Coordinates of C-alpha atoms and ligand atoms in Angstrom, one line a residue:
X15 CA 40.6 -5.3 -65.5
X16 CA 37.2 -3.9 -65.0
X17 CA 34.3 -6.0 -63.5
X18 CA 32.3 -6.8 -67.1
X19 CA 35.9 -8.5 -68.1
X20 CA 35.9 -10.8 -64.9
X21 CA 31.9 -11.7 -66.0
X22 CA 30.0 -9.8 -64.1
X23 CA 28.4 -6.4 -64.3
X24 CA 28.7 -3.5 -62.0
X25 CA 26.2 -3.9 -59.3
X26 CA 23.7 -0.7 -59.3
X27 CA 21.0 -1.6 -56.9
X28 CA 17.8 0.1 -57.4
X29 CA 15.4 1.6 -54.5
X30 CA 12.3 -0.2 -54.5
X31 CA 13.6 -3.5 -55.7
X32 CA 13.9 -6.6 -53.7
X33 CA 17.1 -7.4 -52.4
X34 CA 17.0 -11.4 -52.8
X35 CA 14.9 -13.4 -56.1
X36 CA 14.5 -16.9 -55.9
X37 CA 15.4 -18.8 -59.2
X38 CA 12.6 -21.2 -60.3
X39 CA 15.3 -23.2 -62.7
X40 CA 13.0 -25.1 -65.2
X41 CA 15.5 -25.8 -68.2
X42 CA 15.3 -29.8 -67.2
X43 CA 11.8 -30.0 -67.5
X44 CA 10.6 -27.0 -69.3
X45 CA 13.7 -26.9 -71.9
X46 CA 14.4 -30.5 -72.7
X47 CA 10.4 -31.8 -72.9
X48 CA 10.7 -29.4 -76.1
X49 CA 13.5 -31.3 -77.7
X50 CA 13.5 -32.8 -80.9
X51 CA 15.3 -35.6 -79.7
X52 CA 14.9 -37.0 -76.0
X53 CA 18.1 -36.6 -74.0
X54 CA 19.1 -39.7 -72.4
X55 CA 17.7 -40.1 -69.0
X56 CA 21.6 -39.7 -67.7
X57 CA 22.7 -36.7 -69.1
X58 CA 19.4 -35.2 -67.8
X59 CA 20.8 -36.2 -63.9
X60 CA 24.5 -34.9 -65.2
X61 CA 22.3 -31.7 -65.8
X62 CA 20.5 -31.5 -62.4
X63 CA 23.9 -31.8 -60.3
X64 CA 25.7 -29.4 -62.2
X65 CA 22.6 -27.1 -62.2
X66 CA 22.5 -27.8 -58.3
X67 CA 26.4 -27.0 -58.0
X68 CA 26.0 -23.7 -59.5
X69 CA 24.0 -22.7 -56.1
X70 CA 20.0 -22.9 -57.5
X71 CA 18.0 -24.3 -55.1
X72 CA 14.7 -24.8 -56.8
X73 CA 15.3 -27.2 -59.8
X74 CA 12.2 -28.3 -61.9
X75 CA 12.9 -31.8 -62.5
X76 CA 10.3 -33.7 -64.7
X77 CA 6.8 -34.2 -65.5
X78 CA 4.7 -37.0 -64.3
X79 CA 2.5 -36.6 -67.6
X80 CA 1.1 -39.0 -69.9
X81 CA 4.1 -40.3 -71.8
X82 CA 2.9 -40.3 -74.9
X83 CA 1.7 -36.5 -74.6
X84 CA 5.3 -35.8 -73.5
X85 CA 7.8 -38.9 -74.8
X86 CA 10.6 -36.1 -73.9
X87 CA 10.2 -36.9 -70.7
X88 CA 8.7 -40.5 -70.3
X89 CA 12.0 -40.9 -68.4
X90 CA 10.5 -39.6 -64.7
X91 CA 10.9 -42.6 -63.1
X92 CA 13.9 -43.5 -63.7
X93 CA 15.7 -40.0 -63.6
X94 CA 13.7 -38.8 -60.3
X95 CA 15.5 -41.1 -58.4
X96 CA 18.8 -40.4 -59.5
X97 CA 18.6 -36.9 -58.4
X98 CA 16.4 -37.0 -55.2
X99 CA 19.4 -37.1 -53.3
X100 CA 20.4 -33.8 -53.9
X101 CA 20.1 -31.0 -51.5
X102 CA 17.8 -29.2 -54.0
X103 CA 14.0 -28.3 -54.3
X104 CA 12.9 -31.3 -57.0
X105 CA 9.3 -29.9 -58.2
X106 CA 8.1 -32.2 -60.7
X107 CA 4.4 -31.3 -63.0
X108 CA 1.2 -33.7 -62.4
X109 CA -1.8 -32.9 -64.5
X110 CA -3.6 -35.7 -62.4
X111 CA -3.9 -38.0 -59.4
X112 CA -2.3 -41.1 -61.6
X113 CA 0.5 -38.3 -62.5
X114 CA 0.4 -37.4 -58.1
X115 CA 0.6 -41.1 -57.3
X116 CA 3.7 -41.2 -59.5
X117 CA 5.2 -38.5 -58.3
X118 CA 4.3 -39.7 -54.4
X119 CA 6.1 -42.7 -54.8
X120 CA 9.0 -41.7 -55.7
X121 CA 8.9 -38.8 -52.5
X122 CA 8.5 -36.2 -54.3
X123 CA 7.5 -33.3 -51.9
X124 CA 6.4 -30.4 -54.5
X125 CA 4.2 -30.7 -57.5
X126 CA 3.0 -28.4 -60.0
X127 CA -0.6 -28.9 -61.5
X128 CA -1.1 -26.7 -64.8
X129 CA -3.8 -24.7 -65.8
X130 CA -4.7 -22.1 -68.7
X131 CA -6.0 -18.8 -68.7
X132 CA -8.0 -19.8 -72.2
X133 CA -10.3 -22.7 -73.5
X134 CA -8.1 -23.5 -76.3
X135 CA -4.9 -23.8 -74.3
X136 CA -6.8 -25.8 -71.8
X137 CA -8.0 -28.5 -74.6
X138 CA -4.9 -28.8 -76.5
X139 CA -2.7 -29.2 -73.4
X140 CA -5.2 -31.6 -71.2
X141 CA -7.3 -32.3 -73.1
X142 CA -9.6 -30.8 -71.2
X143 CA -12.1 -27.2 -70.8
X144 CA -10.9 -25.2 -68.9
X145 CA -13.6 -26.1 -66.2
X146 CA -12.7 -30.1 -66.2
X147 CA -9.0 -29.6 -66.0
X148 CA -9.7 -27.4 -62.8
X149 CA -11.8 -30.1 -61.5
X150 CA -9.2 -32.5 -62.1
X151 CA -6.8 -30.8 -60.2
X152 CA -8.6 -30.1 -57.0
X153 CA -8.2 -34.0 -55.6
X154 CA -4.6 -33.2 -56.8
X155 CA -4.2 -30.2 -54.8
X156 CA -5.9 -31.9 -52.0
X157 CA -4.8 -35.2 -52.2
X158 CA -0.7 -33.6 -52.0
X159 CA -1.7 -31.1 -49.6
X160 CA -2.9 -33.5 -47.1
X161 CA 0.3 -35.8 -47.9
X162 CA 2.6 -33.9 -44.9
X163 CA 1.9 -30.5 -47.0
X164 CA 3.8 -31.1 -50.4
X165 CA 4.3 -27.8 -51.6
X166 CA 1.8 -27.0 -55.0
X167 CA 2.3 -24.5 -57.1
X168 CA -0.1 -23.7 -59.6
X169 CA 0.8 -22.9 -63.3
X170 CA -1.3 -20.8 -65.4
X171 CA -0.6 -20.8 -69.0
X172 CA -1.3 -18.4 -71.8
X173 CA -1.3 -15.1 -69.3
X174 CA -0.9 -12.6 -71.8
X175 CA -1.7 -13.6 -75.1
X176 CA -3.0 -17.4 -76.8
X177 CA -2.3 -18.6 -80.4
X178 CA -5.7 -19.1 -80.8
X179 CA -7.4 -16.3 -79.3
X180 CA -5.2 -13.7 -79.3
X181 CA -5.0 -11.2 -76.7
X182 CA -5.9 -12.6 -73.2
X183 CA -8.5 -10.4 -71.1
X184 CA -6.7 -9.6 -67.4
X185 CA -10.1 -10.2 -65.9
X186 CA -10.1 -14.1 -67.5
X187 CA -6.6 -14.5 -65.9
X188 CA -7.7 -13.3 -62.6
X189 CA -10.4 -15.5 -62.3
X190 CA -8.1 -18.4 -62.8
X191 CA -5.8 -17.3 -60.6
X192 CA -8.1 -17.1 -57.7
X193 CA -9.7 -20.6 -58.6
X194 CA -6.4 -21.9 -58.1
X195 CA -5.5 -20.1 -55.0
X196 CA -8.8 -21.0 -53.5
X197 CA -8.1 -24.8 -53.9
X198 CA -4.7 -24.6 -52.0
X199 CA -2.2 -23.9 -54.3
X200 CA 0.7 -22.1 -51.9
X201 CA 2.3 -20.0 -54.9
X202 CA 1.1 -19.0 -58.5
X203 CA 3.1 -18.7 -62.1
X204 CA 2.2 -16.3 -64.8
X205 CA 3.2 -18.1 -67.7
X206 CA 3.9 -16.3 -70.9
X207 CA 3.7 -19.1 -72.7
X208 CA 4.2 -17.4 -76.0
X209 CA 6.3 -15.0 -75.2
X210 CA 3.9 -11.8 -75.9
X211 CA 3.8 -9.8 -72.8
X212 CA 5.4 -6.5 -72.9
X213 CA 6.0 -4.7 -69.3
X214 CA 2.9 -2.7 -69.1
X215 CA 0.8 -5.6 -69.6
X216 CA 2.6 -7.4 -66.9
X217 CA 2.1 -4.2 -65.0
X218 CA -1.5 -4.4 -65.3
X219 CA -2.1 -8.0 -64.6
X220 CA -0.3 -7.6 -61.4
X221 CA -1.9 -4.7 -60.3
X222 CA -5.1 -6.4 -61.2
X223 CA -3.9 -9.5 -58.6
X224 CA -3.1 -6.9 -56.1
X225 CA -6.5 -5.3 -56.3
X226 CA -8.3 -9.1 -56.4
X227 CA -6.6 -9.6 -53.0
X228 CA -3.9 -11.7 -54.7
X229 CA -0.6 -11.7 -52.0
X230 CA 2.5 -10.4 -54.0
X231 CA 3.9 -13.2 -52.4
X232 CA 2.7 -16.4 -53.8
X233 CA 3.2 -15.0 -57.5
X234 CA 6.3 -16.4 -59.5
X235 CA 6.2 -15.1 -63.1
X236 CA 7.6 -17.6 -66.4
X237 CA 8.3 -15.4 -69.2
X238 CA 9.2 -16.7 -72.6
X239 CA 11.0 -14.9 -74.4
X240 CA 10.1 -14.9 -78.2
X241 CA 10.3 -11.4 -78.8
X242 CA 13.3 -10.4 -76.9
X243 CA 11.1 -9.5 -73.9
X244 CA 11.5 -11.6 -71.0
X245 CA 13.8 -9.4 -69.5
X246 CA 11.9 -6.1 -69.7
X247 CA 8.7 -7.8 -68.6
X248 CA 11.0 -9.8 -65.0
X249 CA 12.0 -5.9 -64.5
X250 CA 8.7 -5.1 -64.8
X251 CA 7.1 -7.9 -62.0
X252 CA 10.5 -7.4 -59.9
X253 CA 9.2 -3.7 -59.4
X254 CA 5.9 -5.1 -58.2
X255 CA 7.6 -6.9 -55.7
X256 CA 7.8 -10.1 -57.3
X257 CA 10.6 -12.1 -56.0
X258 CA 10.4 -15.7 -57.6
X259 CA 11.6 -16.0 -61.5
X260 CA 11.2 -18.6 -63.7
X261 CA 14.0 -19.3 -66.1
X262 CA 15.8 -21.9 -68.1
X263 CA 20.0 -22.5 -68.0
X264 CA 20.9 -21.2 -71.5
X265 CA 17.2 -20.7 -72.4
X266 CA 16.3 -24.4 -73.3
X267 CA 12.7 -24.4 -74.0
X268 CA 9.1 -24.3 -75.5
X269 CA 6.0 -25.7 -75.3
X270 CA 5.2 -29.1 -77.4
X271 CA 1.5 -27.8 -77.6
X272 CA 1.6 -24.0 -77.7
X273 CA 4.1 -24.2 -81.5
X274 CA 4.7 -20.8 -81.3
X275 CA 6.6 -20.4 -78.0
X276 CA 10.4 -20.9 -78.5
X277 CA 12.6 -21.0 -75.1
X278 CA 12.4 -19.4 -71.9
X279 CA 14.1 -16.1 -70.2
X280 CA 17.6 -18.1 -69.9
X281 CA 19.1 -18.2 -66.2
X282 CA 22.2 -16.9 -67.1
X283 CA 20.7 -13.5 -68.7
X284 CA 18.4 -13.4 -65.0
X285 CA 21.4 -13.7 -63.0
X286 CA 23.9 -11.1 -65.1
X287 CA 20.4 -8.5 -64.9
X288 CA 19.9 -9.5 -60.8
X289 CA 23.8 -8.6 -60.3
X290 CA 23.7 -5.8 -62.3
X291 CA 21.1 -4.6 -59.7
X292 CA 22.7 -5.7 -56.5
X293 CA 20.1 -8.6 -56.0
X294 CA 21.3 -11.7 -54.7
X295 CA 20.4 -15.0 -56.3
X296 CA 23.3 -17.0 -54.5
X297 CA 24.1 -18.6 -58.1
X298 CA 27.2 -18.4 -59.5
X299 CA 27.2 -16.7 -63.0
X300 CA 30.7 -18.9 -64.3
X301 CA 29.7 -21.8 -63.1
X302 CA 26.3 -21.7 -64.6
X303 CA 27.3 -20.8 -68.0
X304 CA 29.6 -23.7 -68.1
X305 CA 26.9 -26.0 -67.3
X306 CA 24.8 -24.3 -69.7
X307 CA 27.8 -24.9 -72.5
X308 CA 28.1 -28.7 -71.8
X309 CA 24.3 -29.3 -72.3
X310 CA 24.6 -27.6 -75.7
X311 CA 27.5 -29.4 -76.9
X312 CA 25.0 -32.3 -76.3
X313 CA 22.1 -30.6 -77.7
X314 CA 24.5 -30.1 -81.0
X315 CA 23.8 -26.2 -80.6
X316 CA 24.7 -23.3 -79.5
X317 CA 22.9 -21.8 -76.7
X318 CA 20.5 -18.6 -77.8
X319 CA 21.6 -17.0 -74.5
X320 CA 23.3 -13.5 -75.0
X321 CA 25.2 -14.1 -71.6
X322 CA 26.1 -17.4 -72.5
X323 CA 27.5 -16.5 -75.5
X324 CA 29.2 -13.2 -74.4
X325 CA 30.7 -15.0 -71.5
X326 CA 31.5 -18.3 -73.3
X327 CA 33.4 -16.5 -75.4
X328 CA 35.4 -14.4 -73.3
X329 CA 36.7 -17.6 -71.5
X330 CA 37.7 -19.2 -75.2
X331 CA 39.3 -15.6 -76.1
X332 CA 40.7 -15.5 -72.9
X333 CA 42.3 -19.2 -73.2
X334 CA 43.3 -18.8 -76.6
X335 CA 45.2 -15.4 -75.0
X336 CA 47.0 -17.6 -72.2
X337 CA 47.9 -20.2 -75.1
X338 CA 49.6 -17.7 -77.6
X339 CA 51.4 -16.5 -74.2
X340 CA 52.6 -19.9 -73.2
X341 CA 54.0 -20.6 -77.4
X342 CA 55.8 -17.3 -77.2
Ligands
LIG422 P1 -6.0 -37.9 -71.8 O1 -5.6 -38.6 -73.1 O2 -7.3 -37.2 -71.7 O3 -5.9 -39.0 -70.6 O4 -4.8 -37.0 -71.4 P2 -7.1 -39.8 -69.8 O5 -7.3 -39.1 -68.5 O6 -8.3 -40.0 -70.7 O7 -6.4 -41.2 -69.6 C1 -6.0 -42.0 -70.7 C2 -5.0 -43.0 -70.3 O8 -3.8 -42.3 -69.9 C3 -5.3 -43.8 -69.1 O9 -4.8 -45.1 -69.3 C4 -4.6 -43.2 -67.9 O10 -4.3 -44.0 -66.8 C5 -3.3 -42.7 -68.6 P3 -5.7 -46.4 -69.7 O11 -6.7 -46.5 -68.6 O12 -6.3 -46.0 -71.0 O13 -4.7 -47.5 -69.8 N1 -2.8 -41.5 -67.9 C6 -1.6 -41.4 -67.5 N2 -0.5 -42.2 -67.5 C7 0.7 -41.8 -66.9 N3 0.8 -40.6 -66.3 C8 -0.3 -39.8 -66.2 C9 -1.5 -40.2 -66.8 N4 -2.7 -39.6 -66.9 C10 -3.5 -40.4 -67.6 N5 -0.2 -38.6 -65.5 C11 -3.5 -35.8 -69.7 C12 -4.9 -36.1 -70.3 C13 -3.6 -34.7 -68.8 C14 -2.9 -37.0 -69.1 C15 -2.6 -35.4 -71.0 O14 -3.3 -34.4 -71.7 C16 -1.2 -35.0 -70.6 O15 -0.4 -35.7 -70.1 N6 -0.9 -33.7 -70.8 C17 0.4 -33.1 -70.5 C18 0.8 -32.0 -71.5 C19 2.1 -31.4 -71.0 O16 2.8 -32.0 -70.2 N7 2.4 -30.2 -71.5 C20 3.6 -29.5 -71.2 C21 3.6 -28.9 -69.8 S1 2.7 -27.4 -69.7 C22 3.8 -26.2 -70.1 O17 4.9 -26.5 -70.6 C23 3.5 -24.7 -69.8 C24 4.3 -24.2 -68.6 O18 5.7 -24.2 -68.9 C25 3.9 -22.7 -68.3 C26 3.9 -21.8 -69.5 O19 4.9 -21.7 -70.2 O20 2.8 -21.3 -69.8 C27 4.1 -25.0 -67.3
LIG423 MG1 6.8 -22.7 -70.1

């Protein structure tokens, strides 16, 4: 039996590529605050501990948001709790101090705040311009920075291209970028948030960071991947020497207030491309798409993950195999 029939690809490693990615999971926060129906806050903990079983060690949690902007996830405080135990990275998003108090009480000890690279983004999202939701974010920065150094990580929306306005000019997303650096946020992510990038643009925009004085090293990248190219466009960053990769287990996801983005890169088609390339991710590929197969049966879907699918079926091919065996 060859190694793409045990569920893994033949590792190929790559000069020039980084030998270890760290997995931003975000399918709890980023894939079920997009759901039609809100999962119960119970299955959403079930989720967490088999996502944190599969070996990620960064799992995005929940939002601290204003629950009617988000009923998906009105849940945090009662699901927070029954995961902080785990022996996990729990990041959880705050658009504001009330959303940073929340968060603080509960010990959280890494918050995202979430900014956009365009006006329209910025008012449909927070209901704010882009200048007041920056301003609302600085006592957040501040406030969690000076709380024993909680991590922040800055989002920044609508890198590549916005519904409204179309192309986004590198320049624009620069600027943000180093407004949000400057207030203290220890890493960036470049959120395709509607899934247009292609890899040269993601080229450009992080050659552009690079040449703003932008360290390599606190940029994540969030693709979505609407037109089939979150996985062309990771390659792309992981050849700038990116090394932090935001996806979703069995690419849950969207945006309630961008309508056109659909789900994120899914984990499972990260972690098949990362050991195809001899990059370590310490996640285990079977145990993830298992995880990622539960959470759909209670979604009522299938996932839209190719590796999911591919390897989901191979283990029902393969049991229905070991069944006709046993009958004969
Ligand atoms: P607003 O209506 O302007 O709120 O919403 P406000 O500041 O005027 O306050 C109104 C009331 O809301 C007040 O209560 C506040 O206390 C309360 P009142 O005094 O009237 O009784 N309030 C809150 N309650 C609970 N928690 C809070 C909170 N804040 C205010 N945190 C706000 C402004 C920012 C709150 C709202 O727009 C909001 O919650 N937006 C969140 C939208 C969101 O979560 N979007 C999805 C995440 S972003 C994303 O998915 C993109 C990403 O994945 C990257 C990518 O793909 O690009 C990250
Ligand atoms: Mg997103």
């Amino acid at each position: 039996m060859n190694a793409a029939e045990l569920g893994l690809p033949m590792a190929v490693p790559e000069k020039g590529l980084p030998s270890r990615v760290r997995i931003h999971e975000v399918g709890a926060r980023d894939g079920l605050q997009n759901e039609k129906a809100t999962v119960p806050a119970e299955v959403k903990a079930e989720f967490i501990r088999r996502l944190a079983g599969t070996g990620l060690t960064t799992i995005e949690a929940t939002s601290f948001v204003h629950p009617k902007w988000v009923p998906q996830l009105a849940d945090a405080e009662q699901l927070f709790p029954a995961v902080a135990d785990l022996p996990v990275e729990l990041p959880v998003l705050v658009p504001n101090e009330r959303g940073l108090d929340r968060a603080l009480a509960l010990g959280a000890r890494r918050v995202a705040v979430f900014a956009s690279a365009t006006e329209s983004f910025a008012k449909a999202n927070l209901n704010r311009t882009l200048d007041e939701a920056l301003a609302m974010f600085e006592p957040v920065v501040a406030r969690a920075k000076d709380a024993d150094g909680v991590h922040v990580r800055g989002y920044l929306s609508m890198c590549f291209g916005d519904p409204w306005e179309g192309a986004v000019p590198v320049p624009q997303v620069v600027k943000v970028c180093r407004a949000l650096l400057d207030m203290g946020c220890d890493e960036l992510s470049l959120g395709d948030t509607i899934g247009v990038a292609t890899p040269g643009h993601v080229s450009a925009l992080l050659t552009a960071l690079t040449e703003a004085g932008v360290p390599v090293s606190t940029l994540g990248v969030h693709f979505h991947d609407t037109y089939g190219q979150a996985l062309s466009n990771t390659y792309a960053a992981l050849r700038h020497g990116v090394t932090t990769v935001d996806a979703s287990a069995g690419g849950l996801g969207g945006c309630p207030y961008a309508k056109s983005a659909t789900g994120n890169l899914a984990t499972e088609d990260l972690v098949w491309m990362l050991r195809g390339l001899g990059i370590d991710t310490g996640v285990d590929l079977g145990s993830l798409v298992a995880t990622s197969v539960w959470m759909a049966a209670h979604l009522g879907r299938p996932s839209p993950s190719r590796t999911v699918r591919a390897l989901a079926h191979q283990d029902s091919a393969a049991d229905s195999h070991a069944d006709s065996h046993k009958e004969q």
